[in-house]
Amino acid sequence: DTGVSQDPRHKITKRGQNVTFRCDPISEHNRLYWYRQTLGQGPEFLTYFQNEAQLEKSRLLSDRFSAERPKGSFSTLEIQRTEQGDSAMYLCASSLTSGFWRAEAFFGQGTRLTVV
Amino acid sequence: SQQGEEDPQALSIQEGENATMNCSYKTSINNLQWYRQNSGRGLVHLILIRSNEREKHSGRLRVTLDTSKKSSSLLITASRAADTASYFCATDQDAGGTSYGKLTFGQGTILTVHP
């Protein structure tokens, strides 16, 4: 399967613990995005990378959140000192984009985080 | 913030009927994309329409775009029970010379197709 893969699919953690999620994009895609989705809402943009460079971060991404994409391949999203409000589905997407017309983004299955 | 607003919020139809969902947005766009999401799962890309296109087809899907009204519609013809899902429109804003590519989603339309 050459789609976007995310790991783990589910994560239950205690408040105050740190968690890390991984995303493997489609191999030739230069863009990688992280979104967060809460129940009954559409996904909200968190951050994105072009190759290894993190180009934009949403105001939703507090100092407790950090994302990396070493060597422009897979990406990790870490949440430190988790809070109950962090409970959500974390979605990763990738796209191959160059030029004026941007391409579609393909999403992974998401990581569902529950903070207890 | 959510740019897209889908209408209706929920739609219930019988198998074989057509389903139409609408999306309105606020800023100029590079493209608009429609996604499907089954309960608790990831998003599946359905179709992308560029800002210079007015209509696009893919199988049983038909998407229209009216940039003057900042609106789009998704038509699913001859619906099936397997089409039951949430449908989201997502706009890729036109940032002038800067290429963003991030998507802004609406809250979605929940479609239920009864067999």
GROMACS .gro file of N, CA and C in nm, chain A residues 2-4 24-30 69 72-73 94 96:
model
   45
    2THR      N    1   0.068   0.215  -0.096
    2THR     CA    2   0.155   0.331  -0.106
    2THR      C    3   0.086   0.457  -0.057
    3GLY      N    4  -0.020   0.446   0.021
    3GLY     CA    5  -0.090   0.561   0.073
    3GLY      C    6  -0.018   0.619   0.192
    4VAL      N    7  -0.080   0.720   0.253
    4VAL     CA    8  -0.027   0.782   0.374
    4VAL      C    9  -0.057   0.690   0.492
   24ASP      N   10   0.393   0.863   0.772
   24ASP     CA   11   0.473   0.833   0.653
   24ASP      C   12   0.393   0.875   0.531
   25PRO      N   13   0.437   0.978   0.461
   25PRO     CA   14   0.360   1.027   0.346
   25PRO      C   15   0.381   0.938   0.224
   26ILE      N   16   0.307   0.967   0.119
   26ILE     CA   17   0.332   0.903  -0.009
   26ILE      C   18   0.472   0.945  -0.054
   27SER      N   19   0.551   0.850  -0.101
   27SER     CA   20   0.696   0.867  -0.107
   27SER      C   21   0.741   0.988  -0.189
   28GLU      N   22   0.679   1.017  -0.300
   28GLU     CA   23   0.729   1.126  -0.383
   28GLU      C   24   0.670   1.262  -0.347
   29HIS      N   25   0.583   1.267  -0.247
   29HIS     CA   26   0.516   1.392  -0.212
   29HIS      C   27   0.609   1.485  -0.136
   30ASN      N   28   0.608   1.614  -0.177
   30ASN     CA   29   0.695   1.711  -0.114
   30ASN      C   30   0.629   1.786   0.001
   69ARG      N   31   1.013   1.700   1.041
   69ARG     CA   32   1.016   1.616   0.922
   69ARG      C   33   1.161   1.605   0.877
   72GLY      N   34   1.302   1.539   0.505
   72GLY     CA   35   1.189   1.550   0.415
   72GLY      C   36   1.115   1.420   0.389
   73SER      N   37   1.125   1.326   0.482
   73SER     CA   38   1.056   1.198   0.461
   73SER      C   39   0.939   1.187   0.558
   94SER      N   40  -0.055   1.431   0.267
   94SER     CA   41   0.058   1.470   0.184
   94SER      C   42   0.010   1.503   0.044
   96LEU      N   43   0.175   1.638  -0.370
   96LEU     CA   44   0.286   1.672  -0.458
   96LEU      C   45   0.247   1.799  -0.530
   0.00000   0.00000   0.00000
